[in-house]
């Protein structure tokens, strides 16, 4: 017997180990095929597998034979009709039974399955991943229904959420997609907020060329620098209202006749809405201006006219009772003059012209319609001079009585204001002075016939005093008609015409003043604009050395805020 070398023994042992390892690997590689049938679809017990195999052994041989050639199952069940479905929809087939199968069919509506498929379905049902059965599948659409075969876009998560907030909760357009609303008044001053008031200041600076610097009988031409400052303030309250209007004007000669004057004023109004249809009104104002050369008081040899200071205030209460309107108003006006400077360097006191006028008015109206309210008004007053006797020895203090009738108009922004006519009388304490008695007119109307156009009409009647010995004074009627038109959003024009008529109470003398004015303003932007004015004035008098004519042109820059 041949001996086995150690080298051969070692090779034999290695070969055996290699064969054993290959056998183990072969067995391990065969195991995953079964794991894919079970472990990937959830845990399945051994009892379930045995029961499935018993069912498979009990099946007829015809069904087991189909295991070798399993029927095709589409990915989407019902997409391709089976033979059973075709027979069920055949027009010549027998009607279906109550259990849903055809009377002539040899098998149920469910197609036959193999044992492997049934085992897989059982495992899927136990694992919860089984596909829906035929009863759970959606019904096949009828012939007249639309069959969707493509991808259908689904709504968002909140697409089926009911909106309960109404139309305002609908989706809005993007901000950058909206068109900005145009400004109705792009060149109107924006104003400055000051507490509960809105301030609107403006400054006008320009040059005036005139043929008569002081509008007097012997006036000369001149070029003047003219500056005008205005301020309007309006309250922003819920119930009451208040307004303040102020202005100041300064003129100084650049060349020609020497002129240097300053004028200005301020007027404040307050309205309080009280209970029971009652309203309280208050007004306070002050103004100063050089006395006009057309004043009825003639001062000879003056180098500079005196300055007139006027302080006025009023308090009133209005009450509505049904359609009746009642009003009571008290008013006081104080007029004082500075001394006149004469050409010889001296001054002439005007103290005997200073006076105060106190009046009380009672008005009763009836509202015919919301737009028209006719009214009647009576007035009683007393004028008191600071000096009981003037320089000529006359007592100028007097008693005033008056009455007038008119109508208030309120048609909103279209038409509004009031107009009236009446009679007034002033009886002096001195019997040597003739009573001043005359008809009166008053008007304050605003009419807007079309958008951007405003027509205004004002009228006033004044009783003027005098320092001429034996002269009672005069009655002055003033009227003005103006039209303002917005030609373009940045171009505004206006026309104005004025008339003044003075009637002397103690004589047949009278005076007539006519004026016409036109202007144009071109706004460069909301805050600045170029402005120009043309003015003509004619003054005719039956008294000597009083007639005058004046033509002037103004060009300047206007700034507003």
mmCIF file of N, CA, C and O in Angstrom, residues 396-448:
data_model
loop_
_atom_site.group_PDB
_atom_site.id
_atom_site.type_symbol
_atom_site.label_atom_id
_atom_site.label_comp_id
_atom_site.label_asym_id
_atom_site.label_seq_id
_atom_site.Cartn_x
_atom_site.Cartn_y
_atom_site.Cartn_z
ATOM 1 N N UNK A 396 -71.243 162.785 16.111
ATOM 2 C CA UNK A 396 -71.328 161.818 15.014
ATOM 3 C C UNK A 396 -71.952 160.481 15.427
ATOM 4 O O UNK A 396 -72.267 159.666 14.546
ATOM 5 N N UNK A 397 -72.132 160.225 16.696
ATOM 6 C CA UNK A 397 -72.732 158.962 17.123
ATOM 7 C C UNK A 397 -74.159 158.852 16.597
ATOM 8 O O UNK A 397 -74.863 159.866 16.440
ATOM 9 N N UNK A 398 -74.603 157.608 16.321
ATOM 10 C CA UNK A 398 -75.907 157.422 15.676
ATOM 11 C C UNK A 398 -76.534 156.093 16.094
ATOM 12 O O UNK A 398 -75.884 155.218 16.670
ATOM 13 N N UNK A 399 -77.842 155.978 15.781
ATOM 14 C CA UNK A 399 -78.589 154.739 15.976
ATOM 15 C C UNK A 399 -78.877 154.132 14.608
ATOM 16 O O UNK A 399 -79.215 154.844 13.653
ATOM 17 N N UNK A 400 -78.779 152.816 14.545
ATOM 18 C CA UNK A 400 -78.972 152.130 13.259
ATOM 19 C C UNK A 400 -80.174 151.196 13.362
ATOM 20 O O UNK A 400 -80.335 150.457 14.344
ATOM 21 N N UNK A 401 -80.983 151.164 12.324
ATOM 22 C CA UNK A 401 -82.081 150.210 12.167
ATOM 23 C C UNK A 401 -82.068 149.732 10.713
ATOM 24 O O UNK A 401 -81.706 150.485 9.792
ATOM 25 N N UNK A 402 -82.472 148.512 10.534
ATOM 26 C CA UNK A 402 -82.484 147.964 9.186
ATOM 27 C C UNK A 402 -83.309 146.702 9.103
ATOM 28 O O UNK A 402 -83.614 146.054 10.116
ATOM 29 N N UNK A 403 -83.661 146.340 7.900
ATOM 30 C CA UNK A 403 -84.413 145.117 7.635
ATOM 31 C C UNK A 403 -84.080 144.647 6.222
ATOM 32 O O UNK A 403 -83.799 145.465 5.326
ATOM 33 N N UNK A 404 -84.132 143.373 6.035
ATOM 34 C CA UNK A 404 -83.883 142.824 4.702
ATOM 35 C C UNK A 404 -84.536 141.461 4.584
ATOM 36 O O UNK A 404 -84.830 140.799 5.596
ATOM 37 N N UNK A 405 -84.740 141.025 3.350
ATOM 38 C CA UNK A 405 -85.332 139.733 3.058
ATOM 39 C C UNK A 405 -84.527 139.081 1.945
ATOM 40 O O UNK A 405 -84.006 139.765 1.049
ATOM 41 N N UNK A 406 -84.442 137.773 2.010
ATOM 42 C CA UNK A 406 -83.653 137.071 1.007
ATOM 43 C C UNK A 406 -83.930 135.583 1.030
ATOM 44 O O UNK A 406 -84.944 135.126 1.580
ATOM 45 N N UNK A 407 -83.029 134.828 0.441
ATOM 46 C CA UNK A 407 -83.179 133.385 0.348
ATOM 47 C C UNK A 407 -81.815 132.727 0.487
ATOM 48 O O UNK A 407 -80.820 133.224 -0.055
ATOM 49 N N UNK A 408 -81.788 131.643 1.239
ATOM 50 C CA UNK A 408 -80.598 130.802 1.336
ATOM 51 C C UNK A 408 -80.728 129.661 0.335
ATOM 52 O O UNK A 408 -81.789 129.042 0.217
ATOM 53 N N UNK A 409 -79.637 129.374 -0.358
ATOM 54 C CA UNK A 409 -79.621 128.332 -1.384
ATOM 55 C C UNK A 409 -78.578 127.296 -1.006
ATOM 56 O O UNK A 409 -77.441 127.652 -0.671
ATOM 57 N N UNK A 410 -78.963 126.033 -1.048
ATOM 58 C CA UNK A 410 -78.043 124.944 -0.721
ATOM 59 C C UNK A 410 -78.307 123.781 -1.665
ATOM 60 O O UNK A 410 -79.194 122.958 -1.445
ATOM 61 N N UNK A 411 -77.551 123.746 -2.748
ATOM 62 C CA UNK A 411 -77.617 122.651 -3.714
ATOM 63 C C UNK A 411 -76.300 121.896 -3.757
ATOM 64 O O UNK A 411 -75.862 121.443 -4.814
ATOM 65 N N UNK A 412 -75.669 121.803 -2.603
ATOM 66 C CA UNK A 412 -74.408 121.089 -2.521
ATOM 67 C C UNK A 412 -73.298 121.880 -3.174
ATOM 68 O O UNK A 412 -73.248 123.113 -3.109
ATOM 69 N N UNK A 413 -72.384 121.167 -3.826
ATOM 70 C CA UNK A 413 -71.260 121.816 -4.486
ATOM 71 C C UNK A 413 -71.664 122.523 -5.778
ATOM 72 O O UNK A 413 -70.893 123.318 -6.306
ATOM 73 N N UNK A 414 -72.858 122.252 -6.270
ATOM 74 C CA UNK A 414 -73.284 122.852 -7.533
ATOM 75 C C UNK A 414 -73.632 124.321 -7.385
ATOM 76 O O UNK A 414 -73.207 125.168 -8.183
ATOM 77 N N UNK A 415 -74.395 124.654 -6.360
ATOM 78 C CA UNK A 415 -74.866 126.027 -6.191
ATOM 79 C C UNK A 415 -75.176 126.244 -4.720
ATOM 80 O O UNK A 415 -75.849 125.418 -4.095
ATOM 81 N N UNK A 416 -74.715 127.357 -4.159
ATOM 82 C CA UNK A 416 -74.977 127.631 -2.760
ATOM 83 C C UNK A 416 -74.664 129.062 -2.390
ATOM 84 O O UNK A 416 -73.962 129.778 -3.115
ATOM 85 N N UNK A 417 -75.207 129.484 -1.236
ATOM 86 C CA UNK A 417 -74.986 130.835 -0.734
ATOM 87 C C UNK A 417 -76.295 131.493 -0.380
ATOM 88 O O UNK A 417 -77.323 130.832 -0.162
ATOM 89 N N UNK A 418 -76.283 132.824 -0.324
ATOM 90 C CA UNK A 418 -77.488 133.576 -0.044
ATOM 91 C C UNK A 418 -77.435 134.937 -0.721
ATOM 92 O O UNK A 418 -76.356 135.468 -1.018
ATOM 93 N N UNK A 419 -78.618 135.500 -0.951
ATOM 94 C CA UNK A 419 -78.747 136.807 -1.554
ATOM 95 C C UNK A 419 -79.934 137.492 -0.903
ATOM 96 O O UNK A 419 -80.939 136.843 -0.572
ATOM 97 N N UNK A 420 -79.816 138.812 -0.677
ATOM 98 C CA UNK A 420 -80.886 139.534 0.020
ATOM 99 C C UNK A 420 -80.865 141.002 -0.387
ATOM 100 O O UNK A 420 -79.890 141.515 -0.944
ATOM 101 N N UNK A 421 -81.953 141.667 -0.066
ATOM 102 C CA UNK A 421 -82.097 143.111 -0.306
ATOM 103 C C UNK A 421 -82.947 143.687 0.818
ATOM 104 O O UNK A 421 -83.796 142.996 1.402
ATOM 105 N N UNK A 422 -82.714 144.960 1.130
ATOM 106 C CA UNK A 422 -83.458 145.561 2.224
ATOM 107 C C UNK A 422 -83.253 147.062 2.307
ATOM 108 O O UNK A 422 -82.978 147.740 1.300
ATOM 109 N N UNK A 423 -83.364 147.577 3.540
ATOM 110 C CA UNK A 423 -83.268 149.008 3.787
ATOM 111 C C UNK A 423 -82.522 149.231 5.088
ATOM 112 O O UNK A 423 -82.654 148.450 6.031
ATOM 113 N N UNK A 424 -81.715 150.310 5.144
ATOM 114 C CA UNK A 424 -80.952 150.635 6.344
ATOM 115 C C UNK A 424 -81.020 152.134 6.603
ATOM 116 O O UNK A 424 -81.147 152.939 5.658
ATOM 117 N N UNK A 425 -80.949 152.502 7.875
ATOM 118 C CA UNK A 425 -81.043 153.909 8.257
ATOM 119 C C UNK A 425 -80.175 154.165 9.474
ATOM 120 O O UNK A 425 -80.148 153.340 10.402
ATOM 121 N N UNK A 426 -79.468 155.307 9.463
ATOM 122 C CA UNK A 426 -78.676 155.757 10.612
ATOM 123 C C UNK A 426 -79.101 157.184 10.975
ATOM 124 O O UNK A 426 -78.998 158.104 10.147
ATOM 125 N N UNK A 427 -79.538 157.336 12.216
ATOM 126 C CA UNK A 427 -80.010 158.624 12.710
ATOM 127 C C UNK A 427 -78.987 159.162 13.706
ATOM 128 O O UNK A 427 -78.725 158.536 14.732
ATOM 129 N N UNK A 428 -78.416 160.349 13.432
ATOM 130 C CA UNK A 428 -77.328 160.916 14.231
ATOM 131 C C UNK A 428 -77.884 161.608 15.479
ATOM 132 O O UNK A 428 -79.038 162.113 15.502
ATOM 133 N N UNK A 429 -77.020 161.664 16.485
ATOM 134 C CA UNK A 429 -77.398 162.366 17.705
ATOM 135 C C UNK A 429 -77.496 163.869 17.481
ATOM 136 O O UNK A 429 -78.277 164.562 18.169
ATOM 137 N N UNK A 430 -76.748 164.385 16.533
ATOM 138 C CA UNK A 430 -76.776 165.807 16.216
ATOM 139 C C UNK A 430 -77.894 166.058 15.206
ATOM 140 O O UNK A 430 -77.895 165.490 14.099
ATOM 141 N N UNK A 431 -78.856 166.923 15.578
ATOM 142 C CA UNK A 431 -79.992 167.195 14.691
ATOM 143 C C UNK A 431 -79.575 167.934 13.432
ATOM 144 O O UNK A 431 -80.337 167.989 12.455
ATOM 145 N N UNK A 432 -78.373 168.530 13.418
ATOM 146 C CA UNK A 432 -77.915 169.275 12.239
ATOM 147 C C UNK A 432 -77.481 168.342 11.108
ATOM 148 O O UNK A 432 -77.312 168.789 9.970
ATOM 149 N N UNK A 433 -77.270 167.089 11.443
ATOM 150 C CA UNK A 433 -76.828 166.112 10.434
ATOM 151 C C UNK A 433 -78.041 165.354 9.902
ATOM 152 O O UNK A 433 -78.905 164.887 10.669
ATOM 153 N N UNK A 434 -78.083 165.211 8.564
ATOM 154 C CA UNK A 434 -79.189 164.531 7.904
ATOM 155 C C UNK A 434 -79.083 163.021 8.100
ATOM 156 O O UNK A 434 -77.994 162.452 8.041
ATOM 157 N N UNK A 435 -80.223 162.386 8.327
ATOM 158 C CA UNK A 435 -80.257 160.938 8.495
ATOM 159 C C UNK A 435 -79.833 160.249 7.196
ATOM 160 O O UNK A 435 -80.289 160.615 6.097
ATOM 161 N N UNK A 436 -78.977 159.278 7.331
ATOM 162 C CA UNK A 436 -78.544 158.482 6.174
ATOM 163 C C UNK A 436 -79.501 157.307 6.047
ATOM 164 O O UNK A 436 -79.615 156.472 6.959
ATOM 165 N N UNK A 437 -80.190 157.218 4.911
ATOM 166 C CA UNK A 437 -81.159 156.155 4.683
ATOM 167 C C UNK A 437 -81.040 155.706 3.236
ATOM 168 O O UNK A 437 -81.043 156.545 2.314
ATOM 169 N N UNK A 438 -80.911 154.385 3.025
ATOM 170 C CA UNK A 438 -80.711 153.892 1.658
ATOM 171 C C UNK A 438 -81.058 152.406 1.576
ATOM 172 O O UNK A 438 -81.129 151.688 2.585
ATOM 173 N N UNK A 439 -81.280 151.960 0.358
ATOM 174 C CA UNK A 439 -81.506 150.537 0.107
ATOM 175 C C UNK A 439 -80.197 149.778 0.230
ATOM 176 O O UNK A 439 -79.111 150.334 0.015
ATOM 177 N N UNK A 440 -80.285 148.532 0.579
ATOM 178 C CA UNK A 440 -79.090 147.693 0.758
ATOM 179 C C UNK A 440 -79.201 146.439 -0.095
ATOM 180 O O UNK A 440 -80.301 145.942 -0.385
ATOM 181 N N UNK A 441 -78.062 145.926 -0.492
ATOM 182 C CA UNK A 441 -77.970 144.648 -1.188
ATOM 183 C C UNK A 441 -76.836 143.843 -0.539
ATOM 184 O O UNK A 441 -75.867 144.401 -0.032
ATOM 185 N N UNK A 442 -76.993 142.543 -0.554
ATOM 186 C CA UNK A 442 -75.957 141.649 -0.032
ATOM 187 C C UNK A 442 -76.057 140.329 -0.785
ATOM 188 O O UNK A 442 -77.159 139.842 -1.064
ATOM 189 N N UNK A 443 -74.917 139.790 -1.119
ATOM 190 C CA UNK A 443 -74.894 138.525 -1.853
ATOM 191 C C UNK A 443 -73.589 137.801 -1.577
ATOM 192 O O UNK A 443 -72.541 138.431 -1.376
ATOM 193 N N UNK A 444 -73.675 136.499 -1.570
ATOM 194 C CA UNK A 444 -72.492 135.628 -1.456
ATOM 195 C C UNK A 444 -72.870 134.288 -2.072
ATOM 196 O O UNK A 444 -73.358 133.385 -1.388
ATOM 197 N N UNK A 445 -72.666 134.167 -3.382
ATOM 198 C CA UNK A 445 -73.097 132.995 -4.146
ATOM 199 C C UNK A 445 -71.905 132.359 -4.836
ATOM 200 O O UNK A 445 -70.980 133.042 -5.287
ATOM 201 N N UNK A 446 -71.978 131.028 -4.925
ATOM 202 C CA UNK A 446 -70.977 130.249 -5.664
ATOM 203 C C UNK A 446 -71.711 129.232 -6.522
ATOM 204 O O UNK A 446 -72.558 128.477 -6.034
ATOM 205 N N UNK A 447 -71.359 129.220 -7.817
ATOM 206 C CA UNK A 447 -72.032 128.361 -8.784
ATOM 207 C C UNK A 447 -70.969 127.633 -9.593
ATOM 208 O O UNK A 447 -70.006 128.237 -10.079
ATOM 209 N N UNK A 448 -71.165 126.314 -9.757
ATOM 210 C CA UNK A 448 -70.245 125.494 -10.546
ATOM 211 C C UNK A 448 -71.026 124.870 -11.699
ATOM 212 O O UNK A 448 -71.614 123.787 -11.555
#
